[in-house]
C-alpha atoms as a printed R data frame, in Angstrom:
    type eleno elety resid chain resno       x       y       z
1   ATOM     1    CA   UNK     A     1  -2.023   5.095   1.067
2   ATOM     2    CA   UNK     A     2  -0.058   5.534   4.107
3   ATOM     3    CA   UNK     A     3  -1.697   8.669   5.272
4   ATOM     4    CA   UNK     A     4  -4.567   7.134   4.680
5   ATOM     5    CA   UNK     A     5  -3.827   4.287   6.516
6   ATOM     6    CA   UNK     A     6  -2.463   6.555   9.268
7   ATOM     7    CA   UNK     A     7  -5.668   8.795   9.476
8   ATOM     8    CA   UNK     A     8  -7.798   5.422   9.872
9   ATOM     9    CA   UNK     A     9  -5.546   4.174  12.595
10  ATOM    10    CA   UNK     A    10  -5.986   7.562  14.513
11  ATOM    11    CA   UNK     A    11  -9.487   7.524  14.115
12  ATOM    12    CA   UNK     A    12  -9.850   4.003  15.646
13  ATOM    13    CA   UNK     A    13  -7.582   4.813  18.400
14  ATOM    14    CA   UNK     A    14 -10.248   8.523  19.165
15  ATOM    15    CA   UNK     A    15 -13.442   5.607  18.442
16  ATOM    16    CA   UNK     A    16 -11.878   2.937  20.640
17  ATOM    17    CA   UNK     A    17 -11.023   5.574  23.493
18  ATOM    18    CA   UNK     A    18 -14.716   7.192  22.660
19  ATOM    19    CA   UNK     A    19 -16.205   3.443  23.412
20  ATOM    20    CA   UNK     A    20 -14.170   2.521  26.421
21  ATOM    21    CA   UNK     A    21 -15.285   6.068  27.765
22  ATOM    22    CA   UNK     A    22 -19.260   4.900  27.003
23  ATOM    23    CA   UNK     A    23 -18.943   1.574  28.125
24  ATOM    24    CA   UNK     A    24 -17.924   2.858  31.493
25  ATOM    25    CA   UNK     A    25 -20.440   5.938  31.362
26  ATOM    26    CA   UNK     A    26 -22.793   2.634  30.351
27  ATOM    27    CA   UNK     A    27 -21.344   0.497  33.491
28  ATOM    28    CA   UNK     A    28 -22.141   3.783  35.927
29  ATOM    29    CA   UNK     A    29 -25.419   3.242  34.649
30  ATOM    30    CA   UNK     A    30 -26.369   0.290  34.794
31  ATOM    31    CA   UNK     A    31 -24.877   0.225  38.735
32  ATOM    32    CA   UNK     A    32 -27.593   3.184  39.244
33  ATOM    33    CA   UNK     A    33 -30.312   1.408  38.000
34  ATOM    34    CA   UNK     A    34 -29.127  -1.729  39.882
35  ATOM    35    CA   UNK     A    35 -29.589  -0.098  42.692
36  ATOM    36    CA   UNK     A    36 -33.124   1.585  42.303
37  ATOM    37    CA   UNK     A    37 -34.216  -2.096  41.331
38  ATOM    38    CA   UNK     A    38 -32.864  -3.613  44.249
39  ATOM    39    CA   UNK     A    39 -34.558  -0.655  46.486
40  ATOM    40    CA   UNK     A    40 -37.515  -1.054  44.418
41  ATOM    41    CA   UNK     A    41 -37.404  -4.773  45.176
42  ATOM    42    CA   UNK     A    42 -36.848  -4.393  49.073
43  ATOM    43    CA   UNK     A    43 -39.908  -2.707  48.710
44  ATOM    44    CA   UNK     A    44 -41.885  -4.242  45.887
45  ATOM    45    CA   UNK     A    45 -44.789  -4.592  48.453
46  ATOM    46    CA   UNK     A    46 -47.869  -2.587  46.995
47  ATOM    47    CA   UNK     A    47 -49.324  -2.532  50.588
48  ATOM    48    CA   UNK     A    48 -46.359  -0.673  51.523
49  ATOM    49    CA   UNK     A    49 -46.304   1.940  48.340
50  ATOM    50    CA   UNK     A    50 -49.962   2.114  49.928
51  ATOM    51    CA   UNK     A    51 -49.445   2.043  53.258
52  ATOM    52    CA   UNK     A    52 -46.442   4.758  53.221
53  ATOM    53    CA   UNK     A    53 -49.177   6.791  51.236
54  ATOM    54    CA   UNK     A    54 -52.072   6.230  53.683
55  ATOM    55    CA   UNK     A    55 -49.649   6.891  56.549
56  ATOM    56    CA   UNK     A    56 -49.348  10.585  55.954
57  ATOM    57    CA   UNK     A    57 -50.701  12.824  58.658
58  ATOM    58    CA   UNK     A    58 -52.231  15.021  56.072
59  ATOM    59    CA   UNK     A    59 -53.814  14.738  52.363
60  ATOM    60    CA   UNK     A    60 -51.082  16.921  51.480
61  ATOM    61    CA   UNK     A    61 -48.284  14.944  52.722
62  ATOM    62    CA   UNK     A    62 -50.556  11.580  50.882
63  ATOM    63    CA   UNK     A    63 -50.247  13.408  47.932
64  ATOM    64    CA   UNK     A    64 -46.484  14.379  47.901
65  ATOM    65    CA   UNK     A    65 -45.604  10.715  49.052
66  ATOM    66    CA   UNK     A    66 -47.731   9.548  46.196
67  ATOM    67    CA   UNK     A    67 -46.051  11.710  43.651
68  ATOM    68    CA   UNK     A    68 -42.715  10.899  45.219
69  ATOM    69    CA   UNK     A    69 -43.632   7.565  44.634
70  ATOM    70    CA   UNK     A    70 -44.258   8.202  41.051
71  ATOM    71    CA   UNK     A    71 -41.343  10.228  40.400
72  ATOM    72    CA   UNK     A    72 -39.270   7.316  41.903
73  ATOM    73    CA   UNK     A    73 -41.120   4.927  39.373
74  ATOM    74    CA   UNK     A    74 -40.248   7.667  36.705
75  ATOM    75    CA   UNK     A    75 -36.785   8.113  37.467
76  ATOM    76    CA   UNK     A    76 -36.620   4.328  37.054
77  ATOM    77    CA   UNK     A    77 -38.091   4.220  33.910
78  ATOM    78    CA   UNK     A    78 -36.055   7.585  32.722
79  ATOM    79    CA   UNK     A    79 -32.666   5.885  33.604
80  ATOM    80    CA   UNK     A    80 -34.083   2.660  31.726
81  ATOM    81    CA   UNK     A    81 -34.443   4.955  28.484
82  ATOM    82    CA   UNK     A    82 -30.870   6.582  29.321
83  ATOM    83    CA   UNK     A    83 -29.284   2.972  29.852
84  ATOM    84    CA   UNK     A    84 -30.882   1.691  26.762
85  ATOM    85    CA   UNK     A    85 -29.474   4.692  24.359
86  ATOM    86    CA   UNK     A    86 -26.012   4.436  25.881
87  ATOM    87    CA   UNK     A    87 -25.979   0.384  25.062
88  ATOM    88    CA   UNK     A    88 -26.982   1.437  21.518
89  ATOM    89    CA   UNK     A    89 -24.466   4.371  21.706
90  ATOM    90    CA   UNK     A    90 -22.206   1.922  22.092
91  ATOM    91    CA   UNK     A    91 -23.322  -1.056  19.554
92  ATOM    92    CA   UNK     A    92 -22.819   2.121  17.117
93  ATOM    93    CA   UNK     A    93 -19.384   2.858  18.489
94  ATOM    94    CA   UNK     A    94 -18.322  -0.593  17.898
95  ATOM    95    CA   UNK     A    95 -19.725  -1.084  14.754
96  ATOM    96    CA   UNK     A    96 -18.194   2.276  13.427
97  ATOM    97    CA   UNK     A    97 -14.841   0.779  14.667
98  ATOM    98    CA   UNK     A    98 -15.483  -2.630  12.712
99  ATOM    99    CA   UNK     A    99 -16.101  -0.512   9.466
100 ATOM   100    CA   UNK     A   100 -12.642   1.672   9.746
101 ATOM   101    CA   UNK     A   101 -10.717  -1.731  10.947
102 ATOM   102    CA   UNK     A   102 -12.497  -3.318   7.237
103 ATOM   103    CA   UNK     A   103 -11.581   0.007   5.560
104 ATOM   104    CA   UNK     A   104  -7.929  -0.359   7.082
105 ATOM   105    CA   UNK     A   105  -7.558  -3.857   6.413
106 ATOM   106    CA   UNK     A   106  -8.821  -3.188   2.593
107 ATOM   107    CA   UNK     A   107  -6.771  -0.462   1.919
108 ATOM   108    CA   UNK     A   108  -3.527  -2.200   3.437
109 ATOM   109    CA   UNK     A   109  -4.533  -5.029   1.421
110 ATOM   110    CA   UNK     A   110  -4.765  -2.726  -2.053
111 ATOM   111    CA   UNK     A   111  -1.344  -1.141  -0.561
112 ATOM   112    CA   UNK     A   112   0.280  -4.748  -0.610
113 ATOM   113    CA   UNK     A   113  -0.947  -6.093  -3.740
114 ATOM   114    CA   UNK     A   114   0.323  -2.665  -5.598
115 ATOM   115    CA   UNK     A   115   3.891  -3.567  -3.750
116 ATOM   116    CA   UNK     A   116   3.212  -7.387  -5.264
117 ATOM   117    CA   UNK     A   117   2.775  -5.911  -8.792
118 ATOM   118    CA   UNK     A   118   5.134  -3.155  -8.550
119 ATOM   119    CA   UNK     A   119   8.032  -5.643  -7.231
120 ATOM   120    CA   UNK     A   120   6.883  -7.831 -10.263
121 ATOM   121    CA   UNK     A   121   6.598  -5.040 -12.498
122 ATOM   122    CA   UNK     A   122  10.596  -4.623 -11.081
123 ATOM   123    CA   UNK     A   123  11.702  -8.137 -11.564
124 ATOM   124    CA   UNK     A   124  10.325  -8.056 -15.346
125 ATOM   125    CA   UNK     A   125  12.880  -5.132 -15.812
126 ATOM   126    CA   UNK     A   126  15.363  -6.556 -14.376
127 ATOM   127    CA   UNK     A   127  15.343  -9.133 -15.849
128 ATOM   128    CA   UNK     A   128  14.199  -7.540 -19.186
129 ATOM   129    CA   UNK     A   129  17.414  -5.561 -18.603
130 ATOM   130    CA   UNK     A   130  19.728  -8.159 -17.713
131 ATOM   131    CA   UNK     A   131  18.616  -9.848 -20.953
132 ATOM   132    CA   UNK     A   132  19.368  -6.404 -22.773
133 ATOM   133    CA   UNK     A   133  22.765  -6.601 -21.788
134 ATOM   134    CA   UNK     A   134  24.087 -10.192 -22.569
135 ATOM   135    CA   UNK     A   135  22.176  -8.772 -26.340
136 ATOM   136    CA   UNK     A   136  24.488  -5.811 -25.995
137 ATOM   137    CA   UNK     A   137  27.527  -7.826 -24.795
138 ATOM   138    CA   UNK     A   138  27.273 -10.419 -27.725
139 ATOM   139    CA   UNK     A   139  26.330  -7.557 -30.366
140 ATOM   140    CA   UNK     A   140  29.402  -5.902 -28.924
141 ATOM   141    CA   UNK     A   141  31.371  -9.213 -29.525
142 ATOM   142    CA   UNK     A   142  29.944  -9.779 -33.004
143 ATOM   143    CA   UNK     A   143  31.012  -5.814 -33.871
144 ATOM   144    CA   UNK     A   144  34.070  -6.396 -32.756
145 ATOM   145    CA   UNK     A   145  34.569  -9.605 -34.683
146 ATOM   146    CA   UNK     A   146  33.321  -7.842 -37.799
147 ATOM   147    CA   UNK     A   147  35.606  -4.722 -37.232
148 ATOM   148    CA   UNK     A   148  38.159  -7.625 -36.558
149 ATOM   149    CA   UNK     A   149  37.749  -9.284 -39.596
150 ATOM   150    CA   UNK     A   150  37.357  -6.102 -41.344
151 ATOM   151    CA   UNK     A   151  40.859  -5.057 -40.717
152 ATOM   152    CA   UNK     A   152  42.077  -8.331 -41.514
153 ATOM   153    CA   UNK     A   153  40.216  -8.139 -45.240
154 ATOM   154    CA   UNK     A   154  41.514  -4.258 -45.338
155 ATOM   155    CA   UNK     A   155  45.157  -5.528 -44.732
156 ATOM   156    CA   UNK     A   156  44.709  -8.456 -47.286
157 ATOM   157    CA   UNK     A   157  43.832  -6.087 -49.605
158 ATOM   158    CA   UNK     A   158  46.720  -3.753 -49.240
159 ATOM   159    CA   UNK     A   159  48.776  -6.587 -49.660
160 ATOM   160    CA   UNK     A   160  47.295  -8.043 -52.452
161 ATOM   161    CA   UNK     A   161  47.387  -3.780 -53.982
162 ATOM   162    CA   UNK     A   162  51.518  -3.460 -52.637
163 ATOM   163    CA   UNK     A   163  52.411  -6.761 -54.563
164 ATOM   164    CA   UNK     A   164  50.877  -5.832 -57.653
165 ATOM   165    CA   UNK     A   165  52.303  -2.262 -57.233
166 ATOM   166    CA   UNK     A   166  55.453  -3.825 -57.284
167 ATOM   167    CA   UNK     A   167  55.071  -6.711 -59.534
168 ATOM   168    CA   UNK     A   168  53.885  -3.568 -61.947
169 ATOM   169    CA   UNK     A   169  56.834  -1.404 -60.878
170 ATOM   170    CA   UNK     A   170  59.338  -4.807 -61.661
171 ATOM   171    CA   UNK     A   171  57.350  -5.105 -64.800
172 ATOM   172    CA   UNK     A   172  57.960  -1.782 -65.810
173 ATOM   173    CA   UNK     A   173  61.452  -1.706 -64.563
174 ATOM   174    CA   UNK     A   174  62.220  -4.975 -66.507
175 ATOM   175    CA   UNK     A   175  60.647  -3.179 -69.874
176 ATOM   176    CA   UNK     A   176  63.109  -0.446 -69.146
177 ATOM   177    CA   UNK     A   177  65.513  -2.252 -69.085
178 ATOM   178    CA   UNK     A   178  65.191  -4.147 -71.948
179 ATOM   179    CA   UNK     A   179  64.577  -1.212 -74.327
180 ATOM   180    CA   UNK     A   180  67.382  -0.069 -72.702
181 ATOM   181    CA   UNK     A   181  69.470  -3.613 -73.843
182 ATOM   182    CA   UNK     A   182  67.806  -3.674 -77.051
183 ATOM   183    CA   UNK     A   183  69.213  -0.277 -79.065
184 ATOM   184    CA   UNK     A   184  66.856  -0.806 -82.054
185 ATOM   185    CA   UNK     A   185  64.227  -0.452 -80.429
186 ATOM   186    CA   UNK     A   186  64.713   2.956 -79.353
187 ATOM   187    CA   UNK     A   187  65.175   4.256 -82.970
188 ATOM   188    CA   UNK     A   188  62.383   2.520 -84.048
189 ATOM   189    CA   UNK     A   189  60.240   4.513 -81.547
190 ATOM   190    CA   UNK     A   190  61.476   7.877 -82.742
């Protein structure tokens, strides 16, 4: 998204200088047609179109004023044309830019809520993970209390196995030594 974003943002800044450099080119324009209105208005008198026509010394000259005054009339008309495409030149300059600012502004809104949800998506393990280890901290602590008490039980055991190891051994001992006291019963044995 950030190139993206990046190649939109050049674009406007090429269509924003593209517009500035019609609106002037638009401006120029509309001063030259200004100015043939206002000349055409000094002399908006049709007696004068005609009498600057019938005031030639010769048909020819007539005819070249009267086509001179024509081609003024056309040039008017022609820079009109020319002033009207540049204004919607420019209308579709400045809508262009509205559509990449929208596309801009949507795709640094999609860029924002994917940073929402990944940020969420980063508390939930964190949190899942902090959770994880308390788990692992009290399993630890249970294990421990189990290998705890498991070494306890072991040791009771051997305890409980030494005594009667040597409660057997004095058993046998004291049978020993009583066979050994008691002479009769040794012969009876062999």
């Amino acid at each position: 998204f950030p190139v993206t974003i990046r190649l939109m943002e050049q674009e406007l800044i090429m269509l924003q200088d593209s517009l500035r450099f019609l609106e002037s080119e638009l401006s120029k324009m509309r001063g030259v047609y200004a100015k043939m209105i206002y000349e055409g208005y000094m002399n908006r008198d049709r007696h004068q179109a005609l009498q600057f026509i019938l005031g030639a010394e010769s048909f020819n000259q007539a005819f070249r004023r009267a086509i001179y005054l024509q081609q003024i009339s056309l040039g008017r008309n022609r820079q009109l044309a020319l002033l009207e495409e540049a204004k919607k030149k420019v209308n579709a300059r400045q809508e262009e830019i509205t559509g990449v600012k929208t596309l801009k502004e949507n795709a640094l809104l999609e860029e924002e809520s994917e940073k929402n949800e990944l940020d969420k998506d980063k508390e939930f393990k964190k949190e899942y993970l902090g959770k994880l280890l308390v788990d692992e901290k009290v399993q630890e602590k249970k294990l421990q209390d189990q290998q705890q008490s498991f070494r306890k039980l072991n040791q009771a055991i051997q305890e409980v196995i030494q005594r009667e190891m040597e409660e057997a051994r004095k058993k046998k001992l004291q049978e020993k030594q009583e066979e050994s006291e008691d002479p009769s019963s040794t012969q009876k044995v062999s």
